[in-house]
Tab-separated table of C-alpha atoms in Angstrom:
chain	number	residue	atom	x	y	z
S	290	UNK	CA	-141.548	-71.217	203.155
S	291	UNK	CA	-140.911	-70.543	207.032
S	292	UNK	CA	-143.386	-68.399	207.865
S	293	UNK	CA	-145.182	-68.255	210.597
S	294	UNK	CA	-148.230	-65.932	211.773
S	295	UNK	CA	-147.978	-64.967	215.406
S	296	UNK	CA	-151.536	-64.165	217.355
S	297	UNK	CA	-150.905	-62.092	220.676
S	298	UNK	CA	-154.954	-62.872	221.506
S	299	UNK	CA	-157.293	-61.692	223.652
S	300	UNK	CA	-154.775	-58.857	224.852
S	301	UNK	CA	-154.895	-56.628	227.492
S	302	UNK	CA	-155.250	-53.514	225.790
S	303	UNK	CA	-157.931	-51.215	225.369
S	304	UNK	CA	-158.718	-47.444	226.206
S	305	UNK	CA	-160.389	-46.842	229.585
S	306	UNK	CA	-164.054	-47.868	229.369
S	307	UNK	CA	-166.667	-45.084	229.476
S	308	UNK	CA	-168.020	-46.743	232.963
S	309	UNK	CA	-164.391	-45.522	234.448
S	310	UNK	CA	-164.146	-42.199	233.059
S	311	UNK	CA	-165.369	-40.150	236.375
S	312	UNK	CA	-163.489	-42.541	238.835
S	313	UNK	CA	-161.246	-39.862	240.494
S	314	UNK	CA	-158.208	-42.077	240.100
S	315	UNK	CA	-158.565	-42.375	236.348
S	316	UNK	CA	-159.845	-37.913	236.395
S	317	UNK	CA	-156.334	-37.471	238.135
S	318	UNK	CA	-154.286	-39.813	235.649
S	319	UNK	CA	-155.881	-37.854	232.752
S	320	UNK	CA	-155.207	-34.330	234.030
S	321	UNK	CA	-151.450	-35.656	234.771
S	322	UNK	CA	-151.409	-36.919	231.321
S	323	UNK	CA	-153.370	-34.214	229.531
S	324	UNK	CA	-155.026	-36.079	227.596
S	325	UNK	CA	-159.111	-37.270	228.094
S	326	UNK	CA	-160.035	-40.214	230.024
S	327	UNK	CA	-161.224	-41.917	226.618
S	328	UNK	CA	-157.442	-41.184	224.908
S	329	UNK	CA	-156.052	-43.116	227.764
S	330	UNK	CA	-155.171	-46.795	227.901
S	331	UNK	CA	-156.221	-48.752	230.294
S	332	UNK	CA	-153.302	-49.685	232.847
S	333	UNK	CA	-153.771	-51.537	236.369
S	334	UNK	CA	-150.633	-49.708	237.348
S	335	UNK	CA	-152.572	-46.146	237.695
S	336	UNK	CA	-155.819	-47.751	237.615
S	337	UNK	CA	-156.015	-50.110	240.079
S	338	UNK	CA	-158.742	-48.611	242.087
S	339	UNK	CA	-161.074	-48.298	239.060
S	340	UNK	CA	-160.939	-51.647	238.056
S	341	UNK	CA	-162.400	-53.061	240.988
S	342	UNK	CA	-166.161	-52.522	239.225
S	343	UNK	CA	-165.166	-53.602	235.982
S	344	UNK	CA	-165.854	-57.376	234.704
S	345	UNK	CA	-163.597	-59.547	233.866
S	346	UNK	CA	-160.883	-57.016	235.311
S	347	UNK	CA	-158.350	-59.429	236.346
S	348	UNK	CA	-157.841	-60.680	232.375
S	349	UNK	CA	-157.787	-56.329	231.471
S	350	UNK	CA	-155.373	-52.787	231.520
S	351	UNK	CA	-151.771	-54.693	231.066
S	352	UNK	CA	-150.376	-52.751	228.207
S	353	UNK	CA	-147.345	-54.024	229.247
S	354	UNK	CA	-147.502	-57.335	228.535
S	355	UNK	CA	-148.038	-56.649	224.035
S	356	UNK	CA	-145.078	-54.405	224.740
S	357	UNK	CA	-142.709	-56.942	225.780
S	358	UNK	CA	-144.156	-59.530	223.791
S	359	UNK	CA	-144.084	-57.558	220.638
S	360	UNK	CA	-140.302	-56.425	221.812
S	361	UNK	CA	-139.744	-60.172	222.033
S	362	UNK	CA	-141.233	-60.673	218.088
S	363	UNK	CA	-140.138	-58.019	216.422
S	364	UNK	CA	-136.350	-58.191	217.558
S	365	UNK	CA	-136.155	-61.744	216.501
S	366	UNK	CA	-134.008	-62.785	213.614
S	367	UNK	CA	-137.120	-64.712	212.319
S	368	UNK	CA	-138.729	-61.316	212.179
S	369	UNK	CA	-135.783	-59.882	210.387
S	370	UNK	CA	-135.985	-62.427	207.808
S	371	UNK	CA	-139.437	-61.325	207.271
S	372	UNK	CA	-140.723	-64.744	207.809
S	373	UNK	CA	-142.859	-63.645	210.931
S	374	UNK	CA	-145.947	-61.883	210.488
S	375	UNK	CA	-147.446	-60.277	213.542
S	376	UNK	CA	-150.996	-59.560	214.930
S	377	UNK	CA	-152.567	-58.378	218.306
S	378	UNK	CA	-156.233	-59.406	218.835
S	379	UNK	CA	-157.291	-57.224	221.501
S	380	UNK	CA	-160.096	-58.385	224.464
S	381	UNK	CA	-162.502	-56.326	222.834
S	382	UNK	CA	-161.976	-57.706	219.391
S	383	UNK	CA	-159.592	-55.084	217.788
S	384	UNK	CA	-156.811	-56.139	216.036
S	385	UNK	CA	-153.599	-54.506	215.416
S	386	UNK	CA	-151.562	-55.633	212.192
S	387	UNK	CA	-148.172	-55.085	213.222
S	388	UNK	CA	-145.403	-54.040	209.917
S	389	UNK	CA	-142.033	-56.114	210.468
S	390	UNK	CA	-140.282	-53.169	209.937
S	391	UNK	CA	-141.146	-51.784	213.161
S	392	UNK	CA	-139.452	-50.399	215.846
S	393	UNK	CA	-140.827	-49.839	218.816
S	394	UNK	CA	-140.289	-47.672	221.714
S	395	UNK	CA	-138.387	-49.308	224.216
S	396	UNK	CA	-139.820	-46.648	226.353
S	397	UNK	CA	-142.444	-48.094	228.158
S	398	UNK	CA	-144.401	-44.550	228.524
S	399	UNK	CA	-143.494	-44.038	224.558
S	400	UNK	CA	-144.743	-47.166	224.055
S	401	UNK	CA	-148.467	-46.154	225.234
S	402	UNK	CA	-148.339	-42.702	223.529
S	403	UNK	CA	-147.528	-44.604	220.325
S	404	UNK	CA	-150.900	-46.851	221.281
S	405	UNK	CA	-152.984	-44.274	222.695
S	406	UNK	CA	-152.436	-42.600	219.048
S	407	UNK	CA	-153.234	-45.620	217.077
S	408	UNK	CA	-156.542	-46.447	219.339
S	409	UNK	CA	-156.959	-42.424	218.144
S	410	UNK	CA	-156.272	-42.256	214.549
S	411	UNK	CA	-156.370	-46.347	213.694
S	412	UNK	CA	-152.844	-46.248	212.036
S	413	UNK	CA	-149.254	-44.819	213.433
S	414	UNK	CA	-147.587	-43.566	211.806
S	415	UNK	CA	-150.294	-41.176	210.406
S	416	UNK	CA	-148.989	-40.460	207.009
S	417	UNK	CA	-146.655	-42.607	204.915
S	418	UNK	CA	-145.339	-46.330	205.122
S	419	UNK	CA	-147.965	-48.115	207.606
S	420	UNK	CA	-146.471	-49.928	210.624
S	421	UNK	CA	-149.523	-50.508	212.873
S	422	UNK	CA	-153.008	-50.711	211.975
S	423	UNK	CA	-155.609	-51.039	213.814
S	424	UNK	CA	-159.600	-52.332	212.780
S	425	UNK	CA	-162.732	-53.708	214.531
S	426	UNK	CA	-162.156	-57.570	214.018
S	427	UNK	CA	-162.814	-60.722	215.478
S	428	UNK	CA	-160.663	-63.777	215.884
S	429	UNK	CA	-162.474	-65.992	213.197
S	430	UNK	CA	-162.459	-62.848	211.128
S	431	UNK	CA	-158.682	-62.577	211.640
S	432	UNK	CA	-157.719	-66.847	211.270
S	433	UNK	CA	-159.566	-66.470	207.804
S	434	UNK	CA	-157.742	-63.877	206.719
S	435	UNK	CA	-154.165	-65.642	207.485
S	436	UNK	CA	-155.558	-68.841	205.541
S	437	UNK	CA	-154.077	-70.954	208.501
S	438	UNK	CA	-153.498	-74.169	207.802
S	439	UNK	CA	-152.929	-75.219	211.288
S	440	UNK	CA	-153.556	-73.557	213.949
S	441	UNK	CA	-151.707	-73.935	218.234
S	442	UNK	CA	-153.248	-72.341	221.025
S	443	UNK	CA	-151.328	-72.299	224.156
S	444	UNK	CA	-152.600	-72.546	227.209
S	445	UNK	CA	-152.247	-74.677	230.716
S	446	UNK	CA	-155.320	-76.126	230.614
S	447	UNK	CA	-153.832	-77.534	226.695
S	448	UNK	CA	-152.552	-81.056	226.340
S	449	UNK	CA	-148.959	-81.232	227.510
S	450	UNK	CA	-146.383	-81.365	224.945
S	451	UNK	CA	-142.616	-80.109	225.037
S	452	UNK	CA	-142.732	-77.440	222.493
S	453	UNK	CA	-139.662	-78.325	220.179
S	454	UNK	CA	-142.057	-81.347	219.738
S	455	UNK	CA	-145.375	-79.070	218.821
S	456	UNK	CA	-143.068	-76.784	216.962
S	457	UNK	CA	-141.164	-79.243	214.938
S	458	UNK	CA	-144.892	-80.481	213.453
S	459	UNK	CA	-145.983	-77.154	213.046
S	460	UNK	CA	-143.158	-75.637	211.257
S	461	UNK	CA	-143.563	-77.850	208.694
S	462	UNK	CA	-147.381	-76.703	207.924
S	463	UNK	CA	-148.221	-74.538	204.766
S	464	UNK	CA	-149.537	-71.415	206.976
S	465	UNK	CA	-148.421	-72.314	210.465
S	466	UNK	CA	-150.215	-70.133	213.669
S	467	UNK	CA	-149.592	-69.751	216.629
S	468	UNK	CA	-151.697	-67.990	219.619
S	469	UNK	CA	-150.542	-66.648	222.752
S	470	UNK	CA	-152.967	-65.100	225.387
S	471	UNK	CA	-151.390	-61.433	226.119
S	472	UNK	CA	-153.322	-60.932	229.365
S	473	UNK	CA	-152.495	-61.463	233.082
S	474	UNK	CA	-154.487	-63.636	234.447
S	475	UNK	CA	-157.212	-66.352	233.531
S	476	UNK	CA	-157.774	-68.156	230.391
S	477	UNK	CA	-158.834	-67.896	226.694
S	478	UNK	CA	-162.260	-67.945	226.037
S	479	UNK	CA	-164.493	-70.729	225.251
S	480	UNK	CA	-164.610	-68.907	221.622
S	481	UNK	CA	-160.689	-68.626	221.178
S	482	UNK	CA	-160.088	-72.031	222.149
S	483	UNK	CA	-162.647	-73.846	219.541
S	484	UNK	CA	-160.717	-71.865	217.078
S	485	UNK	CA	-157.535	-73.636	217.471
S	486	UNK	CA	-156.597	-76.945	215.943
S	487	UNK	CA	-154.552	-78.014	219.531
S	488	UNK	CA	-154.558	-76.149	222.635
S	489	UNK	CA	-151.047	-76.994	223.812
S	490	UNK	CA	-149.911	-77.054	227.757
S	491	UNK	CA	-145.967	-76.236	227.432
S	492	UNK	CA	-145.625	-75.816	230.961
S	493	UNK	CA	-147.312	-77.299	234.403
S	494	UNK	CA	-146.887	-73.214	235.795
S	495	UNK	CA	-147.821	-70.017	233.773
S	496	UNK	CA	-144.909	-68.633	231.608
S	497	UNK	CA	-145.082	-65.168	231.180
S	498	UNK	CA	-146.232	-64.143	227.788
S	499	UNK	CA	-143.520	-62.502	226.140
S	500	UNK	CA	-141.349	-65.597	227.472
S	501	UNK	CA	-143.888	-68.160	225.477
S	502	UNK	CA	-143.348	-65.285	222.667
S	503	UNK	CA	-139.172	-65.686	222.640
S	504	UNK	CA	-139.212	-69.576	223.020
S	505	UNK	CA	-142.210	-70.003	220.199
S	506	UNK	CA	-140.496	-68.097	217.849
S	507	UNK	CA	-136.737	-69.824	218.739
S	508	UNK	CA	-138.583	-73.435	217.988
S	509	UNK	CA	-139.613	-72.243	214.936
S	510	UNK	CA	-136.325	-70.740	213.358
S	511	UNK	CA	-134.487	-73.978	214.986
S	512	UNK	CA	-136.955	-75.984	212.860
S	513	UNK	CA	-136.425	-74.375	209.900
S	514	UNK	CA	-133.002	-74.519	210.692
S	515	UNK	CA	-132.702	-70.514	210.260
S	516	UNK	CA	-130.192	-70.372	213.373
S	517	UNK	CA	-127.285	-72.394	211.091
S	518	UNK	CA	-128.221	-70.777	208.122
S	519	UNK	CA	-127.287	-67.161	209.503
S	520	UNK	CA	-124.596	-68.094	211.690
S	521	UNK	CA	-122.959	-69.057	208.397
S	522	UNK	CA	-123.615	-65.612	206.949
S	523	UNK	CA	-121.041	-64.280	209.816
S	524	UNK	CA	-118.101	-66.137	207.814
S	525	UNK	CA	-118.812	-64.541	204.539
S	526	UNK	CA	-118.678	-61.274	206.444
B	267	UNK	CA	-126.437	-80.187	238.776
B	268	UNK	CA	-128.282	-78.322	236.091
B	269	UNK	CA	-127.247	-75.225	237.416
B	270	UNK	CA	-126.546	-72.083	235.249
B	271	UNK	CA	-125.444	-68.229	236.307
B	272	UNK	CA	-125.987	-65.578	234.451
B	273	UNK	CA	-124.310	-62.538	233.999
B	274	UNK	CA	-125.988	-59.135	232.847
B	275	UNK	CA	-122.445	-57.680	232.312
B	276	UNK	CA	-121.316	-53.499	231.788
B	277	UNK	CA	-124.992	-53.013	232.582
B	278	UNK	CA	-126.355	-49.245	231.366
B	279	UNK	CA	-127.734	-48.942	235.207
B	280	UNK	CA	-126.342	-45.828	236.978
B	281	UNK	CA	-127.552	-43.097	238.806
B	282	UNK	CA	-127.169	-39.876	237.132
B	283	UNK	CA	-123.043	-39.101	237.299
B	284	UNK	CA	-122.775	-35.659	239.031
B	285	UNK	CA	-121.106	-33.973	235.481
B	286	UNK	CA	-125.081	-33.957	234.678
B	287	UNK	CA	-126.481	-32.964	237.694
B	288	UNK	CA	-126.838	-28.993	236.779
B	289	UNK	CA	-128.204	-29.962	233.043
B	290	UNK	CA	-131.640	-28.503	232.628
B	291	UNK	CA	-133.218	-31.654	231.282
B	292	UNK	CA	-131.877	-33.010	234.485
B	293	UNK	CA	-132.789	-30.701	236.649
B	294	UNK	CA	-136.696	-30.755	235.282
B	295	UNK	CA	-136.493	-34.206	235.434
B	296	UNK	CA	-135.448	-34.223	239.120
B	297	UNK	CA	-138.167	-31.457	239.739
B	298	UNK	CA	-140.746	-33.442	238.411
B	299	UNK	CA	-139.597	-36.844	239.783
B	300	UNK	CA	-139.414	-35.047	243.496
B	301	UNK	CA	-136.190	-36.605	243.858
B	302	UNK	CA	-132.602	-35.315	243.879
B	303	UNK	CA	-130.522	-36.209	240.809
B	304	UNK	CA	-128.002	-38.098	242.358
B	305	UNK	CA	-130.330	-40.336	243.279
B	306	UNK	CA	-131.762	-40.868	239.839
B	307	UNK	CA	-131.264	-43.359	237.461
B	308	UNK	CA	-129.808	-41.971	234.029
B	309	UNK	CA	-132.300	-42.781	230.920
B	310	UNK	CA	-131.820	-41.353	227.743
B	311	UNK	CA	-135.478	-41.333	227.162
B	312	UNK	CA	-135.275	-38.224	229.629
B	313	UNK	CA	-131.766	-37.521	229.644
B	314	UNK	CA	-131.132	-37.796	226.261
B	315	UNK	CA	-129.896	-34.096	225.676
B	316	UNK	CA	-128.046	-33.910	229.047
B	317	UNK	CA	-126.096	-36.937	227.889
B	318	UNK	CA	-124.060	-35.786	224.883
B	319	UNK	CA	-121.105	-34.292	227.246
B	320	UNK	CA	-120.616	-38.297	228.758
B	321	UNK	CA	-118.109	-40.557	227.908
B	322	UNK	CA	-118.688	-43.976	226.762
B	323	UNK	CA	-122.766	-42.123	226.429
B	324	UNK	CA	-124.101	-44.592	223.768
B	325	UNK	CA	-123.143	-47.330	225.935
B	326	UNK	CA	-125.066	-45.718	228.906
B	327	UNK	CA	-128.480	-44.791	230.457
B	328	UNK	CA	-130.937	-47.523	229.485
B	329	UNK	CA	-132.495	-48.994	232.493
B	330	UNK	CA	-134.968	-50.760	230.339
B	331	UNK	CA	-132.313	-53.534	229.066
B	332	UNK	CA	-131.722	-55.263	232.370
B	333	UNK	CA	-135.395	-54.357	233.429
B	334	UNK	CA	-136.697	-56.925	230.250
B	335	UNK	CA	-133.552	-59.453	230.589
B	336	UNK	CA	-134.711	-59.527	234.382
B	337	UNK	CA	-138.002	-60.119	233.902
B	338	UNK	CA	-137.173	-63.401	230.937
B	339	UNK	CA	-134.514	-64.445	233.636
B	340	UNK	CA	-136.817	-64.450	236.870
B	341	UNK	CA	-139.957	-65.639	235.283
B	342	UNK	CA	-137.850	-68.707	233.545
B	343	UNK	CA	-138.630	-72.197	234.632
B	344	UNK	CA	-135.161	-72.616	234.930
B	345	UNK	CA	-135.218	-70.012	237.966
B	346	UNK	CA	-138.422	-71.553	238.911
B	347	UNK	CA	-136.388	-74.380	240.002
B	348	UNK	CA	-133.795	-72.527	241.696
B	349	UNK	CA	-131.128	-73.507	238.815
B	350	UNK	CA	-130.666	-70.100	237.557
B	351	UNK	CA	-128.423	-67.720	240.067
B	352	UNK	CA	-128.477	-64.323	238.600
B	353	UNK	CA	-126.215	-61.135	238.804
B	354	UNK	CA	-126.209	-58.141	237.163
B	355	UNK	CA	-122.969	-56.004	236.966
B	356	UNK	CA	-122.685	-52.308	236.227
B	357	UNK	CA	-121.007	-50.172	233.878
B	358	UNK	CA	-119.429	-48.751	237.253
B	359	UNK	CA	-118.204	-51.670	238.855
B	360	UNK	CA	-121.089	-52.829	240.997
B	361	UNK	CA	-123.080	-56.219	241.185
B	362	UNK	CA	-126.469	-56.888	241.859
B	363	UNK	CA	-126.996	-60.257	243.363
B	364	UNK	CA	-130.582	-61.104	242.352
B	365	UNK	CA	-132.433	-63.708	244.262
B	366	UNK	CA	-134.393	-65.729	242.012
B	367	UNK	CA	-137.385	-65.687	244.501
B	368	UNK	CA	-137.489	-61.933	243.763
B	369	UNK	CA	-141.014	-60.969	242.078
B	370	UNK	CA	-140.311	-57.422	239.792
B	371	UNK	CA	-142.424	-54.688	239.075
B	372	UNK	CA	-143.319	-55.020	234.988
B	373	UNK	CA	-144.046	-51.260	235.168
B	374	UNK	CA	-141.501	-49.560	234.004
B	375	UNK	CA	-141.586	-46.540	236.837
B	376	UNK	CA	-141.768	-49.069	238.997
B	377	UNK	CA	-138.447	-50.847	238.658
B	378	UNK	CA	-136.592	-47.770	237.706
B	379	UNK	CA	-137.850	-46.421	241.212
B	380	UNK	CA	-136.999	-49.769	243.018
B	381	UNK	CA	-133.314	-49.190	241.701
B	382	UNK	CA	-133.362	-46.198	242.299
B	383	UNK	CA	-134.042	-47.100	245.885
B	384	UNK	CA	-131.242	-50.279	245.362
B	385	UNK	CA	-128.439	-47.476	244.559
B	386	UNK	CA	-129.373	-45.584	247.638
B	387	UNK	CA	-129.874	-47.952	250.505
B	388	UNK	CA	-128.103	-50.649	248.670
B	389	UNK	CA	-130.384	-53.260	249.558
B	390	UNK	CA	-134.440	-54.215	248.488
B	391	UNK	CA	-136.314	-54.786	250.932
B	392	UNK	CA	-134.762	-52.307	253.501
B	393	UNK	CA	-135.607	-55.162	255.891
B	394	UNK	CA	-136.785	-58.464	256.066
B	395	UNK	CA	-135.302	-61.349	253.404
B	396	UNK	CA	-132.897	-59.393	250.865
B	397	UNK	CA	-134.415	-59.699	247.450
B	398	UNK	CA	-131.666	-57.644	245.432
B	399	UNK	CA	-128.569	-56.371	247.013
B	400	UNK	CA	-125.988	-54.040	245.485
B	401	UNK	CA	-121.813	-54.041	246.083
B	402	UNK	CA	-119.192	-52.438	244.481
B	403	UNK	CA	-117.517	-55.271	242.731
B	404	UNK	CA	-115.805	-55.627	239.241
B	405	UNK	CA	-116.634	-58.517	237.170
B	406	UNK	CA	-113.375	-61.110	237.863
B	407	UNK	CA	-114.247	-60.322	241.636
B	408	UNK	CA	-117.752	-61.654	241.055
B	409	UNK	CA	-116.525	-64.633	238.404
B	410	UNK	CA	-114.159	-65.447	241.309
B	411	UNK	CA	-116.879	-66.054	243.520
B	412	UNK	CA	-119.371	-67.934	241.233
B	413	UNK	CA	-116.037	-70.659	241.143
B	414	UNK	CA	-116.853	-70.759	237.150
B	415	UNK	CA	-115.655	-73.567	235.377
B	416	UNK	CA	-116.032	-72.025	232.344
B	417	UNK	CA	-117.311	-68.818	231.414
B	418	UNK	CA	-118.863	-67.971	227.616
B	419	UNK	CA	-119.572	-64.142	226.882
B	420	UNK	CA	-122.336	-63.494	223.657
B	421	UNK	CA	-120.604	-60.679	221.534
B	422	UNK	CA	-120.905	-60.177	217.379
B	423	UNK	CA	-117.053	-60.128	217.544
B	424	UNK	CA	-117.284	-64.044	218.728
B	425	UNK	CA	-116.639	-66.962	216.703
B	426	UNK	CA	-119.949	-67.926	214.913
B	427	UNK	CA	-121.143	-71.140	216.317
B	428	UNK	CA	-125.371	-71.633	217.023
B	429	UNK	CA	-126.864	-71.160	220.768
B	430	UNK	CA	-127.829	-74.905	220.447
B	431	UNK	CA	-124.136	-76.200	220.094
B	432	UNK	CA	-122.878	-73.977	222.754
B	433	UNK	CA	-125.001	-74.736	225.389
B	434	UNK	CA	-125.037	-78.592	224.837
B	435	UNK	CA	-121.198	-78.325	225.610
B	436	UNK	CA	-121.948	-75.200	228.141
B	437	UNK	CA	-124.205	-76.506	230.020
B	438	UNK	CA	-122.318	-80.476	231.555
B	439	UNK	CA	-119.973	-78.105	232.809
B	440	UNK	CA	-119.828	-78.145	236.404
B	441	UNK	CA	-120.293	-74.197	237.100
B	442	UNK	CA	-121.343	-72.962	233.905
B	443	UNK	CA	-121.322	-69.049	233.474
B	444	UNK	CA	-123.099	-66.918	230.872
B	445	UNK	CA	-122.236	-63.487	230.295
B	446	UNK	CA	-124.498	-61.305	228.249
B	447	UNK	CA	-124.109	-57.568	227.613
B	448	UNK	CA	-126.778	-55.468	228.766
B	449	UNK	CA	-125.888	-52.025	227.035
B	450	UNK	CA	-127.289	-50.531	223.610
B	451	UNK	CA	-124.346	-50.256	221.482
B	452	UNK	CA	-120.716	-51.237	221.305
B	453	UNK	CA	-118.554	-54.336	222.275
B	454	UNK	CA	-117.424	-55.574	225.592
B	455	UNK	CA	-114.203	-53.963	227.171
B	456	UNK	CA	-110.977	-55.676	226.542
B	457	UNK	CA	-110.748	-56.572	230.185
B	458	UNK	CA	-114.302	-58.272	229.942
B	459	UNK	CA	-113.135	-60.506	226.900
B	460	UNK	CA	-110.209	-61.688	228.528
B	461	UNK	CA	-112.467	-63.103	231.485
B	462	UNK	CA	-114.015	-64.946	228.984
B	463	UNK	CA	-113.377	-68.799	227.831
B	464	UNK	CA	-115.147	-68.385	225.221
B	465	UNK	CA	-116.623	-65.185	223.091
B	466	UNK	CA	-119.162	-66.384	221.046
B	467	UNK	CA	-121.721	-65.261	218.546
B	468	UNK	CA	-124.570	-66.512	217.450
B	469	UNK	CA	-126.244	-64.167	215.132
B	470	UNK	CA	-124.934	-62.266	212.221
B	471	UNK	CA	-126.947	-59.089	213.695
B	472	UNK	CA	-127.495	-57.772	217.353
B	473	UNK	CA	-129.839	-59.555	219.504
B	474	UNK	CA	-131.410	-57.161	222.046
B	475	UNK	CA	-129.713	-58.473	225.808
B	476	UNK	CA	-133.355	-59.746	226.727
B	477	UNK	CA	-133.677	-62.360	223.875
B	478	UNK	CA	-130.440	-63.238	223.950
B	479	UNK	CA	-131.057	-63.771	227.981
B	480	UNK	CA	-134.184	-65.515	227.157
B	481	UNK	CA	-133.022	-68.129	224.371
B	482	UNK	CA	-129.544	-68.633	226.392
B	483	UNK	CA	-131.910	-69.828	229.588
B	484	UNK	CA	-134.125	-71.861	227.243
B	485	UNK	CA	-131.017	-73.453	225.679
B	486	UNK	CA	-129.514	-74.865	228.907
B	487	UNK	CA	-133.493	-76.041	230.275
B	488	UNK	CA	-133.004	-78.249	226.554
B	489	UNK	CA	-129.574	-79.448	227.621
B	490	UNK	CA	-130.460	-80.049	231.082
B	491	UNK	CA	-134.146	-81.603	229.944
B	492	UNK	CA	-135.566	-80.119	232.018
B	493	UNK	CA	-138.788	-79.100	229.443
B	494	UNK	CA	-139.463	-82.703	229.219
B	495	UNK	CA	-139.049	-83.381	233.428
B	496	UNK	CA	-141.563	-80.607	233.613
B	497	UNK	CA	-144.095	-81.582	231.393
B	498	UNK	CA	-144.463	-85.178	233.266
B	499	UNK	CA	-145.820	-83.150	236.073
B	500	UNK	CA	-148.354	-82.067	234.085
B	501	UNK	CA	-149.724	-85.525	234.067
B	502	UNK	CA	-149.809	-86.249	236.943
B	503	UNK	CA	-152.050	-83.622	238.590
């Protein structure tokens, strides 16, 4: 009991679309990073010129924003409890089962070799103990898979709620979810958000996604009252 | 009231000391970064090898700590209502003041060269409304200043009490202060503790500075309700 599955959805990750491939300011970023245009991940930081013709660009190429958020999840003591299990869902419907026992680079530039080799190969590391995997899969695909029994989208346009309120229902669900948009800009799909049970508002401005990621996660140990059961684990010590 | 200030304390945010300046790795680095070393910041993910002959080295050289603690801080709601005044202080005895208006680059180069730029001209923007602005100042200079009327530093070596109790004492104090550390390994100096009301901890392992910044902010918005004031403004528009 505790567990809770966390959805980073409709993420900003992918590697650069063949339509950008001969842009000159993606042919640059590819010779600088040796590596061929479709090897690459898409990043508005080196790629904001190339964007401009793409659709939907604004919600696209933010690698950054799974980085922090997984950061956020994996370094949690709910995660080192292994009572947190982890998935990306990626804008292109690619998702990324993420081992608890990771550690990732801190690094940001590590941090999109790492996915560059996984969007290559489909698991990193590429022999041995799996920590992330990547397959072709869609949302409903995924939600089946986790057997949710309830499911929380967040999202500003949700119904407003404080979230130790949300989360103190939740937590107390069989096979609790949670899903967090991990892209910059916009809002989930019509899709995503018929696959959710609530869509939750937490906030009347945007909060950043790896800050929804921290504060979901904190509601859910405090409901489960994990915080008083470690702390007591320090006067054994 | 409702007011918090946070301090990223012994930050690993330096320019490269001159000892490494001559170091190959450094040198390369410098080469490729078109910069001159002493005005680069010290990262072990490039300086790694160069950084074995430094004191204090596994305390040092990680940029990316108070980059992610920065980024929970300033995108808080607590900072969106100008209730969260935050400073980070350096290994070496300098503060940033941080004003919470201040938008940061989530790329990675990016901040590391805006600091970079910080160290040299010791303010960011060179002109116009200072956004971050750098002194040499130790840490009871700075806690003089705040006018703290009482100060709690997070360290493992603190007596064990949850984040929730703390801050509901913490935060109907008049000028509370938080200090986090924002290095990799290791404890606090001796003459850090002893600025300290209170040394706390909260976890039987290491929280990484960033989620410790993040559920320390989140704690005081609970004390202070100010989720709940928030959320009525949802309801209204």
């Amino acid at each position: 009991m505790g567990l809770l599955t966390l959805i980073l959805a409709e993420a900003a990750l992918e590697a650069v679309p063949e339509a950008l491939w001969r842009h000159p300011a993606v042919r640059s970023y590819s010779r600088k990073r040796k590596k061929l245009p479709q090897h690459l991940l898409l990043d508005r930081s080196y790629h904001h010129a190339a964007m401009k013709r793409l659709e939907d660009n604004e919600k696209r190429g933010r690698p950054d924003i799974v980085h922090f958020a997984l950061l956020e999840a994996l370094g949690s003591p709910l995660n080192r409890e292994h009572l947190l299990q982890t998935y990306v869902h990626t804008i292109n419907n690619y998702v990324i089962a993420v081992n608890s026992e990771t550690r990732l680079p801190k690094n940001y530039d590590r941090f999109v070799g790492l996915i560059e080799q996984l969007f290559e190969v489909g698991r990193v590391p590429s022999t041995g103990q799996i920590l992330l995997e990547l397959e072709p899969k869609t949302l409903p695909q995924l939600l089946h898979e986790t057997t949710a029994t309830h499911v929380v989208a967040f999202s500003r346009s949700g119904s407003p709620h404080t979230l130790a309120g949300v989360l103190s229902r939740l937590s107390a669900e069989k096979m609790p979810v949670v899903i967090i948009g991990a892209f910059p800009h916009g809002h989930f799909t019509e899709a995503t958000k018929k696959l959710a049970d609530e869509i939750i508002c937490v906030d009347p401005e945007m909060l950043e996604a790896w800050t929804l990621t921290s504060r979901v996660i904190y509601e859910h140990e405090r409901a489960i009252s994990l915080p008083t059961k470690r702390i007591k684990r320090t006067d054994i010590g």
